[in-house]
Every structure is written in structure tokens, then in C-alpha cells.
Amino acid sequence: MLARGIRSYHRPTRLEEAISLAGQGVVPVAGGTRLFATDREVPNVLDLSALGLSRLETIDGDLRIGAMTSLQDLADSREVHLGTAGLLTAAARAHSASRMIRGMATAGGEAVHGAHDSEVVAALLALNTIFEVALPSGPLESPALRFLKDPAEDLGQGGLLDSLSIPGAPQGAALERVAVLPSAPALMAVAVTVSFAGDKCARARVALTGLRTRPGRVLEAEARVEGTVGDEAAIQKCLEQIAARAPFRDDAHASAAYRRQAALVLTRRALMRAMAQARSGTPPPPPARARPPLPARLPTELPYFTSGMVEVWINGQRRKARAEARTTVLDLLRAEGLRGVKHGCETGECGACAVLLDGRPVCACMTLALRAEGRHLETVEGLGTPDALHPVQQAFVDTGAIQCGYCTPAMELCAKALLDAVPR
């Protein structure tokens, strides 16, 4: 696990300080199933959570998303839903079935990492997103086609991704994907946006995952739809360009031939759905039980930390615990005698380490302890007592919902978080 190599931890409160540290090679913490948007072990990490980069706002019809906004906030936001014709909310939900992952993964981290199977990156491409980068020399606006092709080109000079701007909602949008299971990563996904002028398609954007490197657009395919009424002949010409020009990935999960055939089917479906939405003028229904993001509570500045005492709230009690820069929430809690949180995969996949951080489930194995400083952690030990079980715990007992028991504490905490989030 990459966290093992961490030696120092920095949490600035001013963007200028963060840019200076990034220029010195300090690596930003990303979140999700990857602490960093890099495969190498890093000794010095940069926590961006105190910079106020977790925000959502609409300015003159353009949607602005802070780089530290979580995917769960994107999935839950009515503002994001309306500002992207439902595309980005759908992509954020498709990214992972786990609320723990969506709650920690960020829009900026996902864009910089740019996994080949990322529906979020495909959606950002289809939405013509503008990436606003803070550089030592001043701000830079980078279009999606440039930034998402190679983020290091814009960030390599000590830059940090500040925010993402989506210029106006498309009239129609759709996301189609295929996977081994609905909860599994996509073998192939297609994100489409369209806008009409009269009865003609004035703009079409088609972005694909499942390519050899990062998700990308096929400009020649888009051109075959633009300027047409979006009929079958235009769609067929679009598909021919995708088949001829898209460099599909060939790996153990699926062959390039399979992905090519899947891309043609999914693109047709996505174009037809997006065009139908644009012609009807009816936006897609908002996400069920959409709720606003949690109020931002910025942590305090931490200029430099290697080891020392960390103050956190655990099950309602204020506690101080010794930690190193590399200590995870999982390590801290177990050292404090809370054994309900378990070691499992240590890659954020199994969920055995789930705890609640400010009421939201997170993977304790993928969350550095310093990210929890001054915040509230809840473990199964704080859920109920042997004499007064929490209703969720009682329901587990009544139905025999224990399986082997190893992950049961995490399941109970996640069930509680779900019930807290969903109005009855």
C-alpha cells in the first residue's frame, strides 16, 4: 500500500502555499481507492482539504465544480443534474457502487488519474469541461481535450487543479455502459451530449472509455452527426468512424474486438436517448432523494507533520492518539482498542474497514488519520450496547444477517448511514 512510504504530511490553508509545495514535489492526496493519482510511492503528501475546493455553484449558466468535490456530492446534487442534463450525476453513480468510494473520490482526483474505464472522465469530455489550473505563473484554463489527454502537461510545473467549469447544459445527454455486473467497472462505456438548432443537430460529443490509454472522443464520428437531423443514416456514419478510428483496449477483461462491437451498440443507444431528450425538451428526472452537499467544514492548517498527537472524536468522545504521517484511520482505531473495524484488502474494495466519518461511510484503510483530525469517527462500538442495541443491530440479530461475521460491523454502519441519508 502506497501509504506505507509517507514520511511527511502538509495541509496548507492558502492556495499559494499549496502551489509552492506542489512545485517542490509534494504529491496531493486524491482519495477513492487510490490515495494518489500516481503509481509510485511518495514520501511527502499534500492535503488540499483546507483550501475550500469542495464547492458547487452556477455562474451565468455555467456549472463550476471545485476540484475536491466528492463524487457522492456530484451524484446527489440537483444543481449538477440540471447543469449536465443528468450526465455527470449518472457517471458519478456508475463510477462505483460503493458510497464509501464515492464519498472519498473527488472530481479532481478522478480527472487527473484518468483511468481507461472512468465514466466520469468520459462525461467530462462529452460536456466540454474547462479545467482551471492554478500555476505559480498564474491561472490557466485548459479545455478537456487537452487536459484529460495528459494532465501532467498542465500540472507538471507545480500546478494544482482548482476547479472544473461546464459551459452550459446540453439539451440532451446519455450514458450507456456494459460490465460483468452492474456494480463492476465498465468494460465499455459511452457518454454522449447533443444540442439542436431547429431540427438539425448543432453539436454532438461522443466520448468512449475502454481505449488503450485514457477515455477519449472520436471527432470524426461527431462530425457525421452534426448538421444532420440525427437520422439512422447519420448515426450509421458515426458508428463507422468509431469502428475505424477508435483505438480499443485489448486486455484480460475484454478483447479489442468485443469492445469495438460493444461501443457501436452503446453509442447508438446513447445517441438515440440523448436526441430524444433534446427533441422533447424534457430534462431527465432528478436523482431520487437528491440532497445538497454537507456543509463544508475546513480543517485547520497543518504546515508540516511527521509524527505526534492527533485529536479526533471517536464515538462521541474527544480523544488524542499518537500517529505518524502514514497512519491510516484503520491503524489509529485498532491501536485505540476498537477492533470492530477490520483489516481486509487494504485497497478500498472489500469494505471490512468501513467506519463513519462525519456521518458518511469511508474506507478506513484508505483514509489517512490526519484527514480525520478534529472530525467525528463512529465505529460499531458506538452504535449500541449489549443491553440496548441500535435498531439496525437488532434487525441483523432478528434476521440472522451475520454471514461469517467478519464484515458485519461494517455492514451495520453502512446500513445506518443509508437510513440516515434517506428520509423516511
Tab-separated table of C-alpha atoms in Angstrom:
chain	number	residue	atom	x	y	z
A	1	MET	CA	0.000	0.000	0.000
A	2	LEU	CA	1.402	3.388	-1.019
A	3	ALA	CA	0.597	4.974	2.362
A	4	ARG	CA	3.406	2.978	3.948
A	5	GLY	CA	6.017	5.199	2.316
A	6	ILE	CA	4.644	8.507	3.597
A	7	ARG	CA	7.082	10.481	5.748
A	8	SER	CA	5.589	13.976	5.983
A	9	TYR	CA	2.112	15.485	5.723
A	10	HIS	CA	1.243	19.068	4.755
A	11	ARG	CA	-2.160	20.784	4.973
A	12	PRO	CA	-1.964	24.432	3.889
A	13	THR	CA	-4.849	26.881	4.078
A	14	ARG	CA	-3.709	29.152	1.242
A	15	LEU	CA	-3.587	28.129	-2.402
A	16	GLU	CA	-0.240	29.881	-2.868
A	17	GLU	CA	1.326	27.668	-0.200
A	18	ALA	CA	-0.124	24.556	-1.816
A	19	ILE	CA	1.257	25.547	-5.233
A	20	SER	CA	4.685	26.120	-3.700
A	21	LEU	CA	4.639	22.684	-2.076
A	22	ALA	CA	3.463	21.032	-5.295
A	23	GLY	CA	6.363	22.692	-7.088
A	24	GLN	CA	8.703	21.027	-4.598
A	25	GLY	CA	7.336	17.599	-5.468
A	26	VAL	CA	4.845	17.169	-2.624
A	27	VAL	CA	2.055	14.952	-4.017
A	28	PRO	CA	-1.652	15.816	-3.490
A	29	VAL	CA	-3.916	13.300	-1.758
A	30	ALA	CA	-6.570	12.175	-4.247
A	31	GLY	CA	-8.930	9.786	-2.386
A	32	GLY	CA	-11.163	6.928	-3.506
A	33	THR	CA	-9.416	3.601	-3.998
A	34	ARG	CA	-6.160	5.414	-4.685
A	35	LEU	CA	-4.568	7.820	-2.254
A	36	PHE	CA	-2.629	9.467	-5.074
A	37	ALA	CA	-3.001	9.869	-8.831
A	38	THR	CA	0.331	8.105	-9.283
A	39	ASP	CA	1.633	4.552	-9.097
A	40	ARG	CA	4.864	5.425	-7.342
A	41	GLU	CA	5.452	5.558	-3.612
A	42	VAL	CA	5.706	9.131	-2.345
A	43	PRO	CA	7.347	10.378	0.872
A	44	ASN	CA	5.626	13.782	1.143
A	45	VAL	CA	1.884	14.339	0.746
A	46	LEU	CA	-0.271	17.421	0.297
A	47	ASP	CA	-3.772	17.555	1.801
A	48	LEU	CA	-5.944	20.020	-0.150
A	49	SER	CA	-8.981	19.777	2.131
A	50	ALA	CA	-8.350	23.124	3.876
A	51	LEU	CA	-8.325	25.180	0.654
A	52	GLY	CA	-12.091	25.417	0.159
A	53	LEU	CA	-12.012	23.490	-3.120
A	54	SER	CA	-15.132	21.449	-2.332
A	55	ARG	CA	-17.886	23.576	-3.853
A	56	LEU	CA	-20.712	23.593	-6.376
A	57	GLU	CA	-22.106	26.765	-7.913
A	58	THR	CA	-23.770	28.025	-11.079
A	59	ILE	CA	-22.463	31.303	-12.519
A	60	ASP	CA	-24.105	32.814	-15.627
A	61	GLY	CA	-25.421	29.404	-16.627
A	62	ASP	CA	-22.060	27.657	-16.242
A	63	LEU	CA	-21.624	24.961	-13.613
A	64	ARG	CA	-18.452	25.290	-11.521
A	65	ILE	CA	-17.196	22.309	-9.532
A	66	GLY	CA	-14.382	22.541	-7.005
A	67	ALA	CA	-11.625	20.006	-7.589
A	68	MET	CA	-12.126	18.473	-4.120
A	69	THR	CA	-15.881	17.945	-4.555
A	70	SER	CA	-16.668	14.295	-3.883
A	71	LEU	CA	-18.346	12.058	-6.426
A	72	GLN	CA	-21.097	11.410	-3.895
A	73	ASP	CA	-21.861	15.132	-3.822
A	74	LEU	CA	-21.991	15.123	-7.628
A	75	ALA	CA	-24.342	12.145	-7.570
A	76	ASP	CA	-26.641	13.776	-5.009
A	77	SER	CA	-26.672	17.337	-6.384
A	78	ARG	CA	-29.766	18.602	-8.192
A	79	GLU	CA	-27.658	21.525	-9.447
A	80	VAL	CA	-25.172	19.165	-11.100
A	81	HIS	CA	-28.020	17.085	-12.511
A	82	LEU	CA	-29.668	20.070	-14.188
A	83	GLY	CA	-26.365	21.619	-15.293
A	84	THR	CA	-25.284	18.474	-17.149
A	85	ALA	CA	-28.653	17.113	-18.353
A	86	GLY	CA	-28.190	14.273	-15.889
A	87	LEU	CA	-24.934	13.023	-17.432
A	88	LEU	CA	-22.443	13.778	-14.659
A	89	THR	CA	-24.743	12.531	-11.899
A	90	ALA	CA	-25.192	9.260	-13.799
A	91	ALA	CA	-21.435	8.963	-14.347
A	92	ALA	CA	-20.661	9.618	-10.680
A	93	ARG	CA	-23.071	6.882	-9.624
A	94	ALA	CA	-21.714	4.467	-12.231
A	95	HIS	CA	-18.132	5.095	-11.095
A	96	SER	CA	-18.603	2.870	-8.062
A	97	ALA	CA	-21.466	1.089	-6.360
A	98	SER	CA	-19.818	1.909	-3.033
A	99	ARG	CA	-20.874	5.075	-1.220
A	100	MET	CA	-17.597	4.758	0.690
A	101	ILE	CA	-15.631	5.197	-2.523
A	102	ARG	CA	-17.906	7.903	-3.924
A	103	GLY	CA	-17.675	9.787	-0.643
A	104	MET	CA	-13.876	9.952	-0.759
A	105	ALA	CA	-13.129	10.069	-4.508
A	106	THR	CA	-13.049	13.612	-5.892
A	107	ALA	CA	-13.835	15.179	-9.246
A	108	GLY	CA	-10.276	16.486	-9.499
A	109	GLY	CA	-8.656	13.235	-8.435
A	110	GLU	CA	-10.703	11.249	-10.940
A	111	ALA	CA	-9.829	13.650	-13.763
A	112	VAL	CA	-6.093	13.650	-13.030
A	113	HIS	CA	-5.926	9.882	-12.597
A	114	GLY	CA	-7.946	9.331	-15.767
A	115	ALA	CA	-8.451	5.564	-15.631
A	116	HIS	CA	-9.268	3.996	-19.003
A	117	ASP	CA	-12.631	2.775	-17.664
A	118	SER	CA	-13.735	6.034	-15.988
A	119	GLU	CA	-17.269	7.075	-16.901
A	120	VAL	CA	-16.651	10.348	-15.049
A	121	VAL	CA	-13.766	11.270	-17.360
A	122	ALA	CA	-15.860	10.327	-20.401
A	123	ALA	CA	-18.688	12.542	-19.140
A	124	LEU	CA	-16.312	15.470	-18.566
A	125	LEU	CA	-15.082	15.088	-22.144
A	126	ALA	CA	-18.605	14.993	-23.551
A	127	LEU	CA	-19.542	18.082	-21.529
A	128	ASN	CA	-16.675	20.199	-22.959
A	129	THR	CA	-15.370	20.804	-19.454
A	130	ILE	CA	-12.837	23.581	-18.889
A	131	PHE	CA	-10.184	22.761	-16.270
A	132	GLU	CA	-8.923	25.689	-14.237
A	133	VAL	CA	-5.339	25.113	-13.109
A	134	ALA	CA	-3.526	27.255	-10.544
A	135	LEU	CA	0.116	27.700	-11.568
A	136	PRO	CA	2.958	29.694	-9.971
A	137	SER	CA	2.767	31.991	-13.005
A	138	GLY	CA	-0.996	32.470	-12.688
A	139	PRO	CA	-4.270	30.698	-13.556
A	140	LEU	CA	-4.618	28.583	-16.690
A	141	GLU	CA	-7.795	27.428	-18.417
A	142	SER	CA	-7.305	24.110	-20.191
A	143	PRO	CA	-10.031	22.518	-22.377
A	144	ALA	CA	-10.974	18.915	-21.717
A	145	LEU	CA	-9.422	17.580	-24.924
A	146	ARG	CA	-6.046	18.936	-23.849
A	147	PHE	CA	-6.144	18.456	-20.081
A	148	LEU	CA	-7.590	14.946	-19.990
A	149	LYS	CA	-5.193	13.698	-22.657
A	150	ASP	CA	-2.210	14.354	-20.366
A	151	PRO	CA	-2.854	16.276	-17.115
A	152	ALA	CA	0.885	16.289	-16.356
A	153	GLU	CA	1.391	18.711	-19.243
A	154	ASP	CA	-0.528	21.406	-17.353
A	155	LEU	CA	0.263	20.304	-13.790
A	156	GLY	CA	3.924	19.437	-14.251
A	157	GLN	CA	5.185	22.921	-13.417
A	158	GLY	CA	3.929	22.900	-9.845
A	159	GLY	CA	0.295	23.380	-10.785
A	160	LEU	CA	-2.833	22.299	-8.936
A	161	LEU	CA	-6.287	21.693	-10.348
A	162	ASP	CA	-8.533	24.337	-8.788
A	163	SER	CA	-11.926	23.764	-10.374
A	164	LEU	CA	-13.876	22.415	-13.321
A	165	SER	CA	-16.260	24.556	-15.357
A	166	ILE	CA	-19.023	23.130	-17.551
A	167	PRO	CA	-20.207	25.762	-20.067
A	168	GLY	CA	-23.981	25.450	-20.187
A	169	ALA	CA	-26.127	22.354	-20.036
A	170	PRO	CA	-26.573	20.330	-23.236
A	171	GLN	CA	-30.113	19.800	-24.470
A	172	GLY	CA	-29.706	16.047	-24.341
A	173	ALA	CA	-27.246	13.626	-22.771
A	174	ALA	CA	-26.929	9.916	-22.096
A	175	LEU	CA	-24.526	7.406	-20.593
A	176	GLU	CA	-24.505	3.761	-21.670
A	177	ARG	CA	-22.222	1.089	-20.254
A	178	VAL	CA	-21.649	-2.654	-20.170
A	179	ALA	CA	-19.988	-4.566	-17.332
A	180	VAL	CA	-19.782	-8.096	-15.976
A	181	LEU	CA	-22.031	-6.957	-13.109
A	182	PRO	CA	-23.898	-3.655	-12.641
A	183	SER	CA	-21.546	-2.870	-9.744
A	184	ALA	CA	-18.369	-3.825	-11.639
A	185	PRO	CA	-16.095	-1.441	-13.581
A	186	ALA	CA	-17.248	-0.854	-17.130
A	187	LEU	CA	-15.786	-2.974	-19.892
A	188	MET	CA	-17.056	-0.286	-22.243
A	189	ALA	CA	-18.954	2.956	-21.688
A	190	VAL	CA	-20.122	5.791	-23.931
A	191	ALA	CA	-21.072	9.330	-22.869
A	192	VAL	CA	-22.980	11.485	-25.365
A	193	THR	CA	-24.230	15.076	-25.383
A	194	VAL	CA	-26.222	16.776	-28.150
A	195	SER	CA	-27.763	20.192	-28.776
A	196	PHE	CA	-30.114	21.118	-31.614
A	197	ALA	CA	-30.726	24.298	-33.622
A	198	GLY	CA	-34.160	23.878	-35.096
A	199	ASP	CA	-34.422	20.333	-36.424
A	200	LYS	CA	-30.660	19.972	-37.025
A	201	CYS	CA	-28.084	18.682	-34.566
A	202	ALA	CA	-25.800	21.661	-33.976
A	203	ARG	CA	-23.383	19.909	-31.629
A	204	ALA	CA	-22.635	16.300	-30.778
A	205	ARG	CA	-19.999	14.949	-28.425
A	206	VAL	CA	-19.191	11.236	-28.173
A	207	ALA	CA	-16.683	10.096	-25.527
A	208	LEU	CA	-15.575	6.498	-25.042
A	209	THR	CA	-13.927	4.528	-22.268
A	210	GLY	CA	-12.218	1.205	-22.944
A	211	LEU	CA	-9.494	2.736	-25.111
A	212	ARG	CA	-5.804	1.862	-24.950
A	213	THR	CA	-4.917	4.706	-22.613
A	214	ARG	CA	-7.395	7.255	-21.258
A	215	PRO	CA	-11.014	7.883	-22.318
A	216	GLY	CA	-11.283	9.982	-25.470
A	217	ARG	CA	-13.516	11.460	-28.131
A	218	VAL	CA	-13.782	10.494	-31.795
A	219	LEU	CA	-14.089	13.859	-33.534
A	220	GLU	CA	-14.668	12.373	-36.982
A	221	ALA	CA	-17.637	10.404	-35.629
A	222	GLU	CA	-19.157	13.521	-34.070
A	223	ALA	CA	-18.861	15.389	-37.375
A	224	ARG	CA	-21.036	12.774	-39.095
A	225	VAL	CA	-23.945	13.654	-36.804
A	226	GLU	CA	-23.571	17.435	-36.625
A	227	GLY	CA	-25.579	19.316	-39.233
A	228	THR	CA	-27.989	16.418	-39.727
A	229	VAL	CA	-31.423	15.665	-38.326
A	230	GLY	CA	-29.893	12.781	-36.409
A	231	ASP	CA	-31.472	10.106	-38.566
A	232	GLU	CA	-30.395	6.490	-38.950
A	233	ALA	CA	-28.066	7.296	-41.843
A	234	ALA	CA	-26.165	9.868	-39.769
A	235	ILE	CA	-25.893	7.530	-36.802
A	236	GLN	CA	-24.602	4.740	-39.031
A	237	LYS	CA	-21.884	7.004	-40.455
A	238	CYS	CA	-20.938	7.969	-36.904
A	239	LEU	CA	-20.586	4.309	-35.943
A	240	GLU	CA	-18.438	3.587	-38.985
A	241	GLN	CA	-15.968	6.259	-37.893
A	242	ILE	CA	-15.812	4.853	-34.366
A	243	ALA	CA	-15.142	1.364	-35.684
A	244	ALA	CA	-12.392	2.646	-37.966
A	245	ARG	CA	-10.643	5.182	-35.732
A	246	ALA	CA	-11.067	4.368	-32.024
A	247	PRO	CA	-8.025	2.515	-30.552
A	248	PHE	CA	-9.780	-0.035	-28.360
A	249	ARG	CA	-8.082	-1.715	-25.439
A	250	ASP	CA	-7.231	-5.426	-25.517
A	251	ASP	CA	-6.726	-6.977	-22.078
A	252	ALA	CA	-7.691	-9.886	-19.839
A	253	HIS	CA	-11.148	-8.403	-19.198
A	254	ALA	CA	-12.247	-7.990	-22.810
A	255	SER	CA	-10.758	-8.114	-26.280
A	256	ALA	CA	-10.476	-5.097	-28.543
A	257	ALA	CA	-12.955	-6.756	-30.910
A	258	TYR	CA	-15.516	-7.134	-28.111
A	259	ARG	CA	-15.075	-3.533	-27.009
A	260	ARG	CA	-15.416	-2.308	-30.598
A	261	GLN	CA	-18.706	-4.142	-31.065
A	262	ALA	CA	-19.975	-3.022	-27.652
A	263	ALA	CA	-19.033	0.585	-28.429
A	264	LEU	CA	-21.144	0.555	-31.591
A	265	VAL	CA	-24.205	-0.775	-29.767
A	266	LEU	CA	-23.790	1.593	-26.814
A	267	THR	CA	-23.142	4.652	-28.991
A	268	ARG	CA	-26.318	4.022	-30.979
A	269	ARG	CA	-28.336	3.712	-27.770
A	270	ALA	CA	-26.772	6.806	-26.215
A	271	LEU	CA	-27.275	8.954	-29.317
A	272	MET	CA	-30.909	7.919	-29.648
A	273	ARG	CA	-31.607	8.608	-25.961
A	274	ALA	CA	-29.820	11.965	-25.986
A	275	MET	CA	-31.554	13.099	-29.177
A	276	ALA	CA	-34.959	12.060	-27.883
A	277	GLN	CA	-34.341	14.072	-24.736
A	278	ALA	CA	-33.186	17.106	-26.739
A	279	ARG	CA	-36.185	16.990	-29.067
A	280	SER	CA	-38.689	16.625	-26.248
A	281	GLY	CA	-37.185	19.472	-24.262
A	282	THR	CA	-37.857	17.491	-21.111
A	283	PRO	CA	-34.926	17.170	-18.726
A	284	PRO	CA	-34.364	13.789	-17.111
A	285	PRO	CA	-35.868	13.319	-13.656
A	286	PRO	CA	-33.518	14.357	-10.854
A	287	PRO	CA	-31.796	11.680	-8.784
A	288	ALA	CA	-34.031	10.074	-6.202
A	289	ARG	CA	-33.692	11.664	-2.781
A	290	ALA	CA	-31.224	14.250	-4.066
A	291	ARG	CA	-29.736	16.164	-1.180
A	292	PRO	CA	-27.314	19.095	-1.007
A	293	PRO	CA	-23.662	18.535	-0.119
A	294	LEU	CA	-22.759	18.509	3.544
A	295	PRO	CA	-21.736	21.954	4.818
A	296	ALA	CA	-18.034	22.440	4.210
A	297	ARG	CA	-16.060	22.356	7.434
A	298	LEU	CA	-12.494	23.272	6.646
A	299	PRO	CA	-9.804	21.686	8.830
A	300	THR	CA	-7.089	23.762	10.448
A	301	GLU	CA	-3.687	24.386	8.946
A	302	LEU	CA	-1.000	21.754	9.416
A	303	PRO	CA	2.222	23.112	7.887
A	304	TYR	CA	4.388	20.037	8.466
A	305	PHE	CA	3.741	16.788	10.299
A	306	THR	CA	5.828	13.645	10.637
A	307	SER	CA	4.563	12.221	13.942
A	308	GLY	CA	2.751	13.418	17.036
A	309	MET	CA	-0.656	13.581	18.675
A	310	VAL	CA	-3.854	13.731	16.629
A	311	GLU	CA	-7.131	14.857	18.174
A	312	VAL	CA	-10.310	13.190	16.897
A	313	TRP	CA	-13.819	12.490	18.130
A	314	ILE	CA	-14.436	8.750	18.379
A	315	ASN	CA	-17.963	7.558	19.166
A	316	GLY	CA	-18.819	10.913	20.689
A	317	GLN	CA	-15.727	11.161	22.877
A	318	ARG	CA	-12.849	13.535	22.283
A	319	ARG	CA	-9.613	11.574	22.162
A	320	LYS	CA	-5.952	12.141	21.451
A	321	ALA	CA	-3.934	9.444	19.749
A	322	ARG	CA	-0.362	9.181	18.560
A	323	ALA	CA	0.050	8.935	14.808
A	324	GLU	CA	2.611	9.200	12.063
A	325	ALA	CA	2.095	10.897	8.719
A	326	ARG	CA	1.453	7.481	7.163
A	327	THR	CA	-1.006	6.258	9.826
A	328	THR	CA	-4.417	5.384	8.441
A	329	VAL	CA	-7.719	5.698	10.282
A	330	LEU	CA	-7.772	1.896	10.387
A	331	ASP	CA	-4.397	1.764	12.135
A	332	LEU	CA	-5.362	4.509	14.577
A	333	LEU	CA	-8.676	2.952	15.596
A	334	ARG	CA	-7.275	-0.521	16.124
A	335	ALA	CA	-4.396	0.919	18.156
A	336	GLU	CA	-7.055	2.560	20.331
A	337	GLY	CA	-8.591	-0.854	21.013
A	338	LEU	CA	-11.527	-0.576	18.614
A	339	ARG	CA	-11.408	-3.966	16.921
A	340	GLY	CA	-14.770	-3.822	15.158
A	341	VAL	CA	-13.001	-2.174	12.221
A	342	LYS	CA	-11.110	-4.895	10.370
A	343	HIS	CA	-8.088	-5.312	8.140
A	344	GLY	CA	-9.255	-6.678	4.813
A	345	CYS	CA	-7.992	-5.950	1.332
A	346	GLU	CA	-6.300	-2.615	2.193
A	347	THR	CA	-7.196	-1.395	-1.303
A	348	GLY	CA	-10.655	0.029	-0.589
A	349	GLU	CA	-12.504	-2.828	-2.259
A	350	CYS	CA	-13.890	-5.182	0.399
A	351	GLY	CA	-15.472	-2.796	2.919
A	352	ALA	CA	-14.394	-4.636	6.080
A	353	CYS	CA	-12.775	-1.437	7.345
A	354	ALA	CA	-15.838	0.795	6.911
A	355	VAL	CA	-16.407	3.473	9.546
A	356	LEU	CA	-18.432	6.677	9.553
A	357	LEU	CA	-16.584	9.979	9.174
A	358	ASP	CA	-18.890	12.894	9.947
A	359	GLY	CA	-21.778	10.518	9.280
A	360	ARG	CA	-20.558	9.266	5.925
A	361	PRO	CA	-19.100	5.789	5.339
A	362	VAL	CA	-15.429	5.752	4.367
A	363	CYS	CA	-12.759	3.110	3.886
A	364	ALA	CA	-10.588	3.438	6.978
A	365	CYS	CA	-7.730	1.650	5.209
A	366	MET	CA	-7.628	4.356	2.514
A	367	THR	CA	-8.103	7.388	4.765
A	368	LEU	CA	-5.081	8.926	6.442
A	369	ALA	CA	-5.610	9.606	10.136
A	370	LEU	CA	-4.750	13.276	9.685
A	371	ARG	CA	-7.737	13.639	7.337
A	372	ALA	CA	-9.918	12.839	10.368
A	373	GLU	CA	-8.308	15.399	12.689
A	374	GLY	CA	-10.993	17.358	14.543
A	375	ARG	CA	-13.753	15.329	12.903
A	376	HIS	CA	-16.177	12.694	14.169
A	377	LEU	CA	-15.497	8.990	13.685
A	378	GLU	CA	-18.091	6.358	14.503
A	379	THR	CA	-17.365	2.646	14.808
A	380	VAL	CA	-19.620	-0.282	15.606
A	381	GLU	CA	-18.634	0.053	19.274
A	382	GLY	CA	-20.509	3.365	19.351
A	383	LEU	CA	-23.590	2.103	17.560
A	384	GLY	CA	-25.233	0.415	20.526
A	385	THR	CA	-24.593	-1.551	23.718
A	386	PRO	CA	-25.258	-5.211	24.583
A	387	ASP	CA	-28.263	-4.088	26.622
A	388	ALA	CA	-29.521	-1.515	24.120
A	389	LEU	CA	-28.798	-2.471	20.541
A	390	HIS	CA	-29.228	0.028	17.738
A	391	PRO	CA	-32.319	-0.802	15.625
A	392	VAL	CA	-30.042	-1.804	12.743
A	393	GLN	CA	-28.155	-4.203	15.014
A	394	GLN	CA	-31.411	-5.621	16.336
A	395	ALA	CA	-32.621	-6.177	12.786
A	396	PHE	CA	-29.416	-8.066	11.992
A	397	VAL	CA	-29.964	-10.267	15.057
A	398	ASP	CA	-33.629	-10.885	14.280
A	399	THR	CA	-32.918	-11.968	10.703
A	400	GLY	CA	-29.637	-13.802	11.319
A	401	ALA	CA	-27.833	-11.407	8.979
A	402	ILE	CA	-24.286	-12.201	10.027
A	403	GLN	CA	-22.648	-14.309	7.283
A	404	CYS	CA	-19.210	-15.181	8.713
A	405	GLY	CA	-19.273	-12.102	10.953
A	406	TYR	CA	-16.014	-10.516	9.834
A	407	CYS	CA	-17.678	-7.706	7.860
A	408	THR	CA	-20.867	-7.458	9.908
A	409	PRO	CA	-19.774	-4.322	11.840
A	410	ALA	CA	-19.096	-2.501	8.573
A	411	MET	CA	-22.432	-3.626	7.124
A	412	GLU	CA	-24.274	-2.297	10.169
A	413	LEU	CA	-22.536	1.076	9.962
A	414	CYS	CA	-23.243	1.418	6.246
A	415	ALA	CA	-26.885	0.471	6.812
A	416	LYS	CA	-27.160	3.158	9.493
A	417	ALA	CA	-25.602	5.756	7.176
A	418	LEU	CA	-28.012	4.825	4.394
A	419	LEU	CA	-31.042	5.145	6.669
A	420	ASP	CA	-29.753	8.482	7.976
A	421	ALA	CA	-29.336	9.766	4.406
A	422	VAL	CA	-32.732	8.634	3.104
A	423	PRO	CA	-35.750	10.484	4.503
A	424	ARG	CA	-38.428	8.061	5.623
